[in-house]
């Protein structure tokens, strides 16, 4: 995102006297910031200060025990899944895993049916007994063919037709985004597959598991290194001119970094209502979607996700909203154009690397953020090596001149 090599060559030419201060100031202790802090500290012996304005590490993946002893995700359920063996192996250094395959039901027409739409969804919804071959023909018969797929509505109706689109997608999307699917980029609904078999897993990734002792414990191990100092409850602007540092890694909202000079990038936010229920189980699966009824989009029950055994159970209701913490970049062409203005500013900003969801205005899964952070580390490492070679060449030249 920035001119890393040039920045680090400059940094190499002006080292902090006596190794005071920090080599890196990392803003944000979520996945992007924590992975980079760990890599820089352990692989390059860099001194890292990582700060977060929240009172905890882990970003939105932070988890904790509630007053009833149930391990919950305060910022909504975070289900880990990836097809990358490298990413899974990397995180395995900091946690053991509990195998978990997430399942979702949708409340439609007075009954709960599997989501994403599969063979059982159609048979239960319409009282049919179709085979996989027959349901494929069913989808073909109801699909509305599109010459060009431009919007989220186009994605769905071209696969499963308008009736299923209205039952499962339109209402959910309007609640989630405050916009009709016809107004949103195709990428929003393209994330949800349609299946002709009975596979009722929400994800089909090769690796699907949850940190056995929770995400927070995993982050604690990741940041447990003498070269890493952590400051929570800290806005980086409070210390950026006080603590010496050479290079910044910024994982916050890119428009906020530049004081919204081109205007605010649009996000959707969420309000979470956490409830403890005096029963062992509240619902049949980890998450139930409510595309057409109520103000919330879904209810998630954490004990399904964590495998915890407890006398009571805790659930979370998710209410999408326009204001609040930024969660989902709104995928529309005009927003992409606005981001490009900030991206150009970022590329011209010396000694700052922009990484993560908010800093690159992308909706990434957790594994994608980890992958982006690992790729960024490789670039930083290469830039350091190039800067060291340049410094060695300068030193050798100076020595030859002196001789």
PDB file of C-alpha atoms in Angstrom, residues 68-343:
ATOM      1  CA  UNK A  68     -23.162 -16.628  33.832  1.00  0.00           C
ATOM      2  CA  UNK A  69     -19.876 -18.317  32.968  1.00  0.00           C
ATOM      3  CA  UNK A  70     -20.635 -18.670  29.254  1.00  0.00           C
ATOM      4  CA  UNK A  71     -17.869 -17.855  26.767  1.00  0.00           C
ATOM      5  CA  UNK A  72     -19.354 -15.256  24.419  1.00  0.00           C
ATOM      6  CA  UNK A  73     -18.243 -13.129  21.478  1.00  0.00           C
ATOM      7  CA  UNK A  74     -19.246  -9.558  22.399  1.00  0.00           C
ATOM      8  CA  UNK A  75     -19.034  -8.431  18.754  1.00  0.00           C
ATOM      9  CA  UNK A  76     -21.069 -11.284  17.317  1.00  0.00           C
ATOM     10  CA  UNK A  77     -20.087 -14.853  16.383  1.00  0.00           C
ATOM     11  CA  UNK A  78     -16.673 -15.311  14.795  1.00  0.00           C
ATOM     12  CA  UNK A  79     -16.392 -18.674  13.061  1.00  0.00           C
ATOM     13  CA  UNK A  80     -12.923 -19.593  11.831  1.00  0.00           C
ATOM     14  CA  UNK A  81     -12.617 -21.301   8.459  1.00  0.00           C
ATOM     15  CA  UNK A  82      -9.947 -21.333   5.757  1.00  0.00           C
ATOM     16  CA  UNK A  83      -8.683 -23.283   2.784  1.00  0.00           C
ATOM     17  CA  UNK A  84      -5.106 -22.196   3.471  1.00  0.00           C
ATOM     18  CA  UNK A  85      -2.953 -24.753   5.240  1.00  0.00           C
ATOM     19  CA  UNK A  86      -0.265 -22.105   5.778  1.00  0.00           C
ATOM     20  CA  UNK A  87      -2.675 -19.795   7.620  1.00  0.00           C
ATOM     21  CA  UNK A  88      -4.096 -22.635   9.705  1.00  0.00           C
ATOM     22  CA  UNK A  89      -0.604 -23.877  10.598  1.00  0.00           C
ATOM     23  CA  UNK A  90       0.510 -20.381  11.546  1.00  0.00           C
ATOM     24  CA  UNK A  91      -2.380 -19.837  13.969  1.00  0.00           C
ATOM     25  CA  UNK A  92      -1.893 -23.354  15.344  1.00  0.00           C
ATOM     26  CA  UNK A  93       1.300 -22.075  16.976  1.00  0.00           C
ATOM     27  CA  UNK A  94      -0.869 -20.107  19.388  1.00  0.00           C
ATOM     28  CA  UNK A  95      -3.888 -22.324  19.984  1.00  0.00           C
ATOM     29  CA  UNK A  96      -5.227 -25.819  20.029  1.00  0.00           C
ATOM     30  CA  UNK A  97      -8.380 -26.300  17.994  1.00  0.00           C
ATOM     31  CA  UNK A  98     -11.862 -27.683  18.525  1.00  0.00           C
ATOM     32  CA  UNK A  99     -13.316 -29.006  15.243  1.00  0.00           C
ATOM     33  CA  UNK A 100     -16.517 -27.132  14.448  1.00  0.00           C
ATOM     34  CA  UNK A 101     -18.630 -26.892  11.311  1.00  0.00           C
ATOM     35  CA  UNK A 102     -21.092 -24.031  11.459  1.00  0.00           C
ATOM     36  CA  UNK A 103     -24.709 -24.657  10.548  1.00  0.00           C
ATOM     37  CA  UNK A 104     -27.370 -22.050   9.912  1.00  0.00           C
ATOM     38  CA  UNK A 105     -31.143 -22.283   9.639  1.00  0.00           C
ATOM     39  CA  UNK A 106     -33.423 -19.635   8.156  1.00  0.00           C
ATOM     40  CA  UNK A 107     -36.863 -18.881   9.549  1.00  0.00           C
ATOM     41  CA  UNK A 108     -39.081 -18.794   6.446  1.00  0.00           C
ATOM     42  CA  UNK A 109     -42.823 -19.300   6.087  1.00  0.00           C
ATOM     43  CA  UNK A 110     -43.219 -20.446   9.674  1.00  0.00           C
ATOM     44  CA  UNK A 111     -40.541 -23.133   9.569  1.00  0.00           C
ATOM     45  CA  UNK A 112     -36.760 -23.333   9.857  1.00  0.00           C
ATOM     46  CA  UNK A 113     -34.869 -24.647   6.848  1.00  0.00           C
ATOM     47  CA  UNK A 114     -31.150 -25.039   5.994  1.00  0.00           C
ATOM     48  CA  UNK A 115     -29.216 -22.006   4.799  1.00  0.00           C
ATOM     49  CA  UNK A 116     -27.480 -21.829   2.310  1.00  0.00           C
ATOM     50  CA  UNK A 117     -30.309 -23.187   0.190  1.00  0.00           C
ATOM     51  CA  UNK A 118     -29.794 -26.888  -0.496  1.00  0.00           C
ATOM     52  CA  UNK A 119     -31.806 -29.979  -1.458  1.00  0.00           C
ATOM     53  CA  UNK A 120     -33.395 -30.285   1.993  1.00  0.00           C
ATOM     54  CA  UNK A 121     -34.336 -26.597   1.967  1.00  0.00           C
ATOM     55  CA  UNK A 122     -36.408 -26.990  -1.201  1.00  0.00           C
ATOM     56  CA  UNK A 123     -37.988 -30.299  -0.190  1.00  0.00           C
ATOM     57  CA  UNK A 124     -39.016 -29.033   3.252  1.00  0.00           C
ATOM     58  CA  UNK A 125     -40.174 -25.633   2.060  1.00  0.00           C
ATOM     59  CA  UNK A 126     -42.399 -26.976  -0.717  1.00  0.00           C
ATOM     60  CA  UNK A 127     -43.248 -30.422   0.649  1.00  0.00           C
ATOM     61  CA  UNK A 128     -41.395 -32.172  -2.175  1.00  0.00           C
ATOM     62  CA  UNK A 129     -39.138 -35.218  -2.424  1.00  0.00           C
ATOM     63  CA  UNK A 130     -36.727 -34.161  -5.151  1.00  0.00           C
ATOM     64  CA  UNK A 131     -33.372 -35.781  -5.848  1.00  0.00           C
ATOM     65  CA  UNK A 132     -30.168 -33.799  -6.402  1.00  0.00           C
ATOM     66  CA  UNK A 133     -30.636 -34.081 -10.173  1.00  0.00           C
ATOM     67  CA  UNK A 134     -34.255 -33.008  -9.929  1.00  0.00           C
ATOM     68  CA  UNK A 135     -33.532 -30.003  -7.707  1.00  0.00           C
ATOM     69  CA  UNK A 136     -30.925 -28.824 -10.198  1.00  0.00           C
ATOM     70  CA  UNK A 137     -33.652 -28.891 -12.853  1.00  0.00           C
ATOM     71  CA  UNK A 138     -35.946 -27.080 -10.410  1.00  0.00           C
ATOM     72  CA  UNK A 139     -33.447 -24.237 -10.017  1.00  0.00           C
ATOM     73  CA  UNK A 140     -33.046 -24.031 -13.794  1.00  0.00           C
ATOM     74  CA  UNK A 141     -36.808 -23.792 -14.225  1.00  0.00           C
ATOM     75  CA  UNK A 142     -37.233 -20.863 -11.824  1.00  0.00           C
ATOM     76  CA  UNK A 143     -33.997 -18.976 -12.540  1.00  0.00           C
ATOM     77  CA  UNK A 144     -34.205 -15.649 -14.382  1.00  0.00           C
ATOM     78  CA  UNK A 145     -31.409 -15.562 -16.916  1.00  0.00           C
ATOM     79  CA  UNK A 146     -29.341 -12.372 -16.946  1.00  0.00           C
ATOM     80  CA  UNK A 147     -27.094 -11.204 -19.763  1.00  0.00           C
ATOM     81  CA  UNK A 148     -24.930  -9.426 -17.221  1.00  0.00           C
ATOM     82  CA  UNK A 149     -24.604  -9.863 -13.452  1.00  0.00           C
ATOM     83  CA  UNK A 150     -24.249  -6.396 -11.934  1.00  0.00           C
ATOM     84  CA  UNK A 151     -26.071  -6.402  -8.605  1.00  0.00           C
ATOM     85  CA  UNK A 152     -26.751  -8.689  -5.658  1.00  0.00           C
ATOM     86  CA  UNK A 153     -30.284  -9.158  -6.919  1.00  0.00           C
ATOM     87  CA  UNK A 154     -28.956 -10.347 -10.282  1.00  0.00           C
ATOM     88  CA  UNK A 155     -26.753 -12.945  -8.563  1.00  0.00           C
ATOM     89  CA  UNK A 156     -29.629 -14.582  -6.704  1.00  0.00           C
ATOM     90  CA  UNK A 157     -32.482 -14.437  -9.207  1.00  0.00           C
ATOM     91  CA  UNK A 158     -30.192 -15.801 -11.923  1.00  0.00           C
ATOM     92  CA  UNK A 159     -29.537 -18.867  -9.748  1.00  0.00           C
ATOM     93  CA  UNK A 160     -32.741 -19.597  -7.822  1.00  0.00           C
ATOM     94  CA  UNK A 161     -35.435 -17.287  -9.172  1.00  0.00           C
ATOM     95  CA  UNK A 162     -37.438 -14.447  -7.698  1.00  0.00           C
ATOM     96  CA  UNK A 163     -39.597 -16.357  -5.190  1.00  0.00           C
ATOM     97  CA  UNK A 164     -36.639 -17.827  -3.297  1.00  0.00           C
ATOM     98  CA  UNK A 165     -34.870 -14.474  -3.621  1.00  0.00           C
ATOM     99  CA  UNK A 166     -37.792 -12.802  -1.853  1.00  0.00           C
ATOM    100  CA  UNK A 167     -38.043 -15.500   0.827  1.00  0.00           C
ATOM    101  CA  UNK A 168     -34.363 -15.719   1.768  1.00  0.00           C
ATOM    102  CA  UNK A 169     -32.380 -12.753   0.495  1.00  0.00           C
ATOM    103  CA  UNK A 170     -34.249  -9.536  -0.171  1.00  0.00           C
ATOM    104  CA  UNK A 171     -35.531  -8.858   3.344  1.00  0.00           C
ATOM    105  CA  UNK A 172     -32.294  -9.955   5.016  1.00  0.00           C
ATOM    106  CA  UNK A 173     -30.209  -7.759   2.724  1.00  0.00           C
ATOM    107  CA  UNK A 174     -32.472  -4.739   3.199  1.00  0.00           C
ATOM    108  CA  UNK A 175     -32.146  -5.084   6.981  1.00  0.00           C
ATOM    109  CA  UNK A 176     -28.405  -5.753   6.881  1.00  0.00           C
ATOM    110  CA  UNK A 177     -27.410  -2.994   4.468  1.00  0.00           C
ATOM    111  CA  UNK A 178     -30.308  -0.530   4.559  1.00  0.00           C
ATOM    112  CA  UNK A 179     -30.417  -0.906   0.772  1.00  0.00           C
ATOM    113  CA  UNK A 180     -32.237  -3.121  -1.689  1.00  0.00           C
ATOM    114  CA  UNK A 181     -30.068  -5.884  -3.223  1.00  0.00           C
ATOM    115  CA  UNK A 182     -30.607  -4.187  -6.580  1.00  0.00           C
ATOM    116  CA  UNK A 183     -28.530  -1.286  -5.222  1.00  0.00           C
ATOM    117  CA  UNK A 184     -25.610  -3.387  -3.994  1.00  0.00           C
ATOM    118  CA  UNK A 185     -22.582  -4.858  -5.709  1.00  0.00           C
ATOM    119  CA  UNK A 186     -22.872  -8.504  -6.769  1.00  0.00           C
ATOM    120  CA  UNK A 187     -20.198  -9.502  -4.243  1.00  0.00           C
ATOM    121  CA  UNK A 188     -22.629  -9.257  -1.298  1.00  0.00           C
ATOM    122  CA  UNK A 189     -24.839 -12.224  -2.171  1.00  0.00           C
ATOM    123  CA  UNK A 190     -22.220 -14.027  -4.277  1.00  0.00           C
ATOM    124  CA  UNK A 191     -20.632 -15.103  -0.978  1.00  0.00           C
ATOM    125  CA  UNK A 192     -23.582 -17.417  -0.246  1.00  0.00           C
ATOM    126  CA  UNK A 193     -23.637 -20.616  -2.364  1.00  0.00           C
ATOM    127  CA  UNK A 194     -26.609 -22.632  -3.587  1.00  0.00           C
ATOM    128  CA  UNK A 195     -26.307 -26.413  -3.311  1.00  0.00           C
ATOM    129  CA  UNK A 196     -28.068 -29.274  -5.023  1.00  0.00           C
ATOM    130  CA  UNK A 197     -26.986 -31.826  -2.400  1.00  0.00           C
ATOM    131  CA  UNK A 198     -27.783 -32.130   1.323  1.00  0.00           C
ATOM    132  CA  UNK A 199     -24.617 -30.419   2.572  1.00  0.00           C
ATOM    133  CA  UNK A 200     -25.941 -28.136   5.326  1.00  0.00           C
ATOM    134  CA  UNK A 201     -22.609 -26.679   6.438  1.00  0.00           C
ATOM    135  CA  UNK A 202     -22.496 -22.919   6.101  1.00  0.00           C
ATOM    136  CA  UNK A 203     -18.863 -23.071   4.973  1.00  0.00           C
ATOM    137  CA  UNK A 204     -17.152 -25.658   2.786  1.00  0.00           C
ATOM    138  CA  UNK A 205     -13.546 -24.781   3.640  1.00  0.00           C
ATOM    139  CA  UNK A 206     -10.910 -27.459   4.217  1.00  0.00           C
ATOM    140  CA  UNK A 207     -10.135 -26.225   7.744  1.00  0.00           C
ATOM    141  CA  UNK A 208     -13.055 -25.427  10.053  1.00  0.00           C
ATOM    142  CA  UNK A 209     -12.353 -25.125  13.774  1.00  0.00           C
ATOM    143  CA  UNK A 210     -12.550 -22.866  16.799  1.00  0.00           C
ATOM    144  CA  UNK A 211      -9.696 -21.943  19.166  1.00  0.00           C
ATOM    145  CA  UNK A 212     -10.127 -24.475  21.963  1.00  0.00           C
ATOM    146  CA  UNK A 213      -9.673 -21.903  24.724  1.00  0.00           C
ATOM    147  CA  UNK A 214     -11.040 -18.931  22.830  1.00  0.00           C
ATOM    148  CA  UNK A 215      -9.698 -16.180  20.606  1.00  0.00           C
ATOM    149  CA  UNK A 216      -8.501 -13.926  23.413  1.00  0.00           C
ATOM    150  CA  UNK A 217      -6.221 -16.657  24.770  1.00  0.00           C
ATOM    151  CA  UNK A 218      -4.831 -17.124  21.257  1.00  0.00           C
ATOM    152  CA  UNK A 219      -4.095 -13.397  20.923  1.00  0.00           C
ATOM    153  CA  UNK A 220      -2.454 -13.345  24.353  1.00  0.00           C
ATOM    154  CA  UNK A 221      -0.031 -16.061  23.278  1.00  0.00           C
ATOM    155  CA  UNK A 222       0.593 -14.317  19.971  1.00  0.00           C
ATOM    156  CA  UNK A 223       1.600 -11.090  21.725  1.00  0.00           C
ATOM    157  CA  UNK A 224       3.531 -12.716  24.577  1.00  0.00           C
ATOM    158  CA  UNK A 225       7.039 -11.668  23.577  1.00  0.00           C
ATOM    159  CA  UNK A 226       9.584  -9.408  25.329  1.00  0.00           C
ATOM    160  CA  UNK A 227       9.879  -7.249  22.190  1.00  0.00           C
ATOM    161  CA  UNK A 228       6.140  -6.494  22.180  1.00  0.00           C
ATOM    162  CA  UNK A 229       4.518  -3.912  24.430  1.00  0.00           C
ATOM    163  CA  UNK A 230       0.733  -3.590  24.475  1.00  0.00           C
ATOM    164  CA  UNK A 231      -1.251  -0.479  25.357  1.00  0.00           C
ATOM    165  CA  UNK A 232      -5.067  -0.707  25.460  1.00  0.00           C
ATOM    166  CA  UNK A 233      -7.516   2.126  26.157  1.00  0.00           C
ATOM    167  CA  UNK A 234      -5.161   4.210  24.030  1.00  0.00           C
ATOM    168  CA  UNK A 235      -5.868   6.320  20.968  1.00  0.00           C
ATOM    169  CA  UNK A 236      -2.663   6.265  18.922  1.00  0.00           C
ATOM    170  CA  UNK A 237      -2.949  10.014  18.370  1.00  0.00           C
ATOM    171  CA  UNK A 238      -2.303  10.492  22.084  1.00  0.00           C
ATOM    172  CA  UNK A 239       1.145   8.909  21.882  1.00  0.00           C
ATOM    173  CA  UNK A 240       2.211   9.168  18.253  1.00  0.00           C
ATOM    174  CA  UNK A 241       4.282  12.325  18.895  1.00  0.00           C
ATOM    175  CA  UNK A 242       5.460  11.244  22.346  1.00  0.00           C
ATOM    176  CA  UNK A 243       6.885   7.743  21.856  1.00  0.00           C
ATOM    177  CA  UNK A 244       9.794   7.399  19.399  1.00  0.00           C
ATOM    178  CA  UNK A 245       9.072   4.999  16.509  1.00  0.00           C
ATOM    179  CA  UNK A 246      10.401   4.415  13.009  1.00  0.00           C
ATOM    180  CA  UNK A 247       7.550   2.844  11.082  1.00  0.00           C
ATOM    181  CA  UNK A 248       3.794   2.658  11.660  1.00  0.00           C
ATOM    182  CA  UNK A 249       1.422  -0.154  10.774  1.00  0.00           C
ATOM    183  CA  UNK A 250      -2.088   1.269  10.706  1.00  0.00           C
ATOM    184  CA  UNK A 251      -5.131  -1.050  10.799  1.00  0.00           C
ATOM    185  CA  UNK A 252      -7.873   1.469  11.617  1.00  0.00           C
ATOM    186  CA  UNK A 253     -10.295   3.249   9.261  1.00  0.00           C
ATOM    187  CA  UNK A 254      -8.270   4.790   6.453  1.00  0.00           C
ATOM    188  CA  UNK A 255     -10.566   7.811   6.150  1.00  0.00           C
ATOM    189  CA  UNK A 256     -10.124   8.599   9.862  1.00  0.00           C
ATOM    190  CA  UNK A 257      -6.319   8.511   9.449  1.00  0.00           C
ATOM    191  CA  UNK A 258      -6.628  11.326   6.920  1.00  0.00           C
ATOM    192  CA  UNK A 259      -9.206  13.216   9.018  1.00  0.00           C
ATOM    193  CA  UNK A 260     -11.986  12.416   6.521  1.00  0.00           C
ATOM    194  CA  UNK A 261     -10.551  14.974   4.111  1.00  0.00           C
ATOM    195  CA  UNK A 262     -12.541  13.549   1.176  1.00  0.00           C
ATOM    196  CA  UNK A 263     -15.570  12.633   3.255  1.00  0.00           C
ATOM    197  CA  UNK A 264     -16.512   9.587   5.342  1.00  0.00           C
ATOM    198  CA  UNK A 265     -16.370   6.134   3.831  1.00  0.00           C
ATOM    199  CA  UNK A 266     -19.809   4.516   4.337  1.00  0.00           C
ATOM    200  CA  UNK A 267     -20.081   1.542   6.692  1.00  0.00           C
ATOM    201  CA  UNK A 268     -22.880  -0.499   8.174  1.00  0.00           C
ATOM    202  CA  UNK A 269     -22.732  -1.148  11.881  1.00  0.00           C
ATOM    203  CA  UNK A 270     -24.344  -3.602  14.294  1.00  0.00           C
ATOM    204  CA  UNK A 271     -26.019  -3.393  17.669  1.00  0.00           C
ATOM    205  CA  UNK A 272     -25.754  -6.540  19.772  1.00  0.00           C
ATOM    206  CA  UNK A 273     -28.272  -7.628  22.371  1.00  0.00           C
ATOM    207  CA  UNK A 274     -26.810 -10.346  24.588  1.00  0.00           C
ATOM    208  CA  UNK A 275     -29.258 -12.498  26.543  1.00  0.00           C
ATOM    209  CA  UNK A 276     -28.736 -15.403  28.931  1.00  0.00           C
ATOM    210  CA  UNK A 277     -31.468 -18.030  28.933  1.00  0.00           C
ATOM    211  CA  UNK A 278     -32.044 -20.389  31.883  1.00  0.00           C
ATOM    212  CA  UNK A 279     -31.990 -23.560  29.782  1.00  0.00           C
ATOM    213  CA  UNK A 280     -29.266 -25.780  28.362  1.00  0.00           C
ATOM    214  CA  UNK A 281     -30.087 -25.102  24.700  1.00  0.00           C
ATOM    215  CA  UNK A 282     -31.977 -22.273  23.002  1.00  0.00           C
ATOM    216  CA  UNK A 283     -31.969 -23.305  19.333  1.00  0.00           C
ATOM    217  CA  UNK A 284     -31.002 -26.295  17.199  1.00  0.00           C
ATOM    218  CA  UNK A 285     -27.908 -24.789  15.521  1.00  0.00           C
ATOM    219  CA  UNK A 286     -25.339 -22.070  16.051  1.00  0.00           C
ATOM    220  CA  UNK A 287     -27.223 -19.408  14.078  1.00  0.00           C
ATOM    221  CA  UNK A 288     -30.807 -18.873  12.919  1.00  0.00           C
ATOM    222  CA  UNK A 289     -31.432 -16.183  10.294  1.00  0.00           C
ATOM    223  CA  UNK A 290     -34.618 -14.092  10.240  1.00  0.00           C
ATOM    224  CA  UNK A 291     -34.763 -12.637   6.720  1.00  0.00           C
ATOM    225  CA  UNK A 292     -38.336 -11.349   6.840  1.00  0.00           C
ATOM    226  CA  UNK A 293     -39.481 -11.006  10.467  1.00  0.00           C
ATOM    227  CA  UNK A 294     -38.334  -8.831  13.385  1.00  0.00           C
ATOM    228  CA  UNK A 295     -35.786  -6.038  13.505  1.00  0.00           C
ATOM    229  CA  UNK A 296     -32.823  -8.369  13.994  1.00  0.00           C
ATOM    230  CA  UNK A 297     -31.199 -10.406  11.235  1.00  0.00           C
ATOM    231  CA  UNK A 298     -30.074 -13.426  13.227  1.00  0.00           C
ATOM    232  CA  UNK A 299     -29.726 -15.073  16.626  1.00  0.00           C
ATOM    233  CA  UNK A 300     -26.549 -16.977  17.495  1.00  0.00           C
ATOM    234  CA  UNK A 301     -26.052 -19.349  20.410  1.00  0.00           C
ATOM    235  CA  UNK A 302     -22.460 -19.530  21.597  1.00  0.00           C
ATOM    236  CA  UNK A 303     -22.441 -22.971  23.209  1.00  0.00           C
ATOM    237  CA  UNK A 304     -22.935 -24.577  19.801  1.00  0.00           C
ATOM    238  CA  UNK A 305     -19.890 -22.702  18.561  1.00  0.00           C
ATOM    239  CA  UNK A 306     -17.559 -23.194  21.529  1.00  0.00           C
ATOM    240  CA  UNK A 307     -18.690 -26.646  22.636  1.00  0.00           C
ATOM    241  CA  UNK A 308     -18.977 -25.392  26.207  1.00  0.00           C
ATOM    242  CA  UNK A 309     -21.147 -27.247  28.693  1.00  0.00           C
ATOM    243  CA  UNK A 310     -23.062 -25.014  31.072  1.00  0.00           C
ATOM    244  CA  UNK A 311     -26.429 -25.068  32.864  1.00  0.00           C
ATOM    245  CA  UNK A 312     -27.648 -21.926  31.076  1.00  0.00           C
ATOM    246  CA  UNK A 313     -27.032 -20.650  27.574  1.00  0.00           C
ATOM    247  CA  UNK A 314     -26.193 -17.240  26.113  1.00  0.00           C
ATOM    248  CA  UNK A 315     -27.390 -15.906  22.774  1.00  0.00           C
ATOM    249  CA  UNK A 316     -26.915 -12.694  20.820  1.00  0.00           C
ATOM    250  CA  UNK A 317     -29.436 -10.832  18.671  1.00  0.00           C
ATOM    251  CA  UNK A 318     -27.917  -8.751  15.854  1.00  0.00           C
ATOM    252  CA  UNK A 319     -29.555  -5.483  14.803  1.00  0.00           C
ATOM    253  CA  UNK A 320     -27.972  -3.783  11.777  1.00  0.00           C
ATOM    254  CA  UNK A 321     -27.751  -0.002  11.992  1.00  0.00           C
ATOM    255  CA  UNK A 322     -26.304   2.964  10.148  1.00  0.00           C
ATOM    256  CA  UNK A 323     -24.320   4.479  13.023  1.00  0.00           C
ATOM    257  CA  UNK A 324     -21.787   2.908  15.381  1.00  0.00           C
ATOM    258  CA  UNK A 325     -18.493   1.037  15.057  1.00  0.00           C
ATOM    259  CA  UNK A 326     -17.597   0.356  11.404  1.00  0.00           C
ATOM    260  CA  UNK A 327     -18.193  -3.306  10.508  1.00  0.00           C
ATOM    261  CA  UNK A 328     -19.109  -3.684   6.843  1.00  0.00           C
ATOM    262  CA  UNK A 329     -17.857  -1.475   3.999  1.00  0.00           C
ATOM    263  CA  UNK A 330     -20.834  -0.699   1.765  1.00  0.00           C
ATOM    264  CA  UNK A 331     -19.977  -2.175  -1.657  1.00  0.00           C
ATOM    265  CA  UNK A 332     -21.150   0.405  -4.161  1.00  0.00           C
ATOM    266  CA  UNK A 333     -19.181   1.935  -7.080  1.00  0.00           C
ATOM    267  CA  UNK A 334     -19.212   5.467  -5.652  1.00  0.00           C
ATOM    268  CA  UNK A 335     -17.744   4.191  -2.365  1.00  0.00           C
ATOM    269  CA  UNK A 336     -14.984   2.354  -4.221  1.00  0.00           C
ATOM    270  CA  UNK A 337     -14.120   5.602  -5.989  1.00  0.00           C
ATOM    271  CA  UNK A 338     -13.991   7.480  -2.693  1.00  0.00           C
ATOM    272  CA  UNK A 339     -11.688   4.820  -1.245  1.00  0.00           C
ATOM    273  CA  UNK A 340      -9.317   5.179  -4.206  1.00  0.00           C
ATOM    274  CA  UNK A 341      -8.715   8.797  -3.179  1.00  0.00           C
ATOM    275  CA  UNK A 342      -7.663   7.649   0.279  1.00  0.00           C
ATOM    276  CA  UNK A 343      -5.634   4.816  -1.199  1.00  0.00           C
TER     277      UNK A 343
END
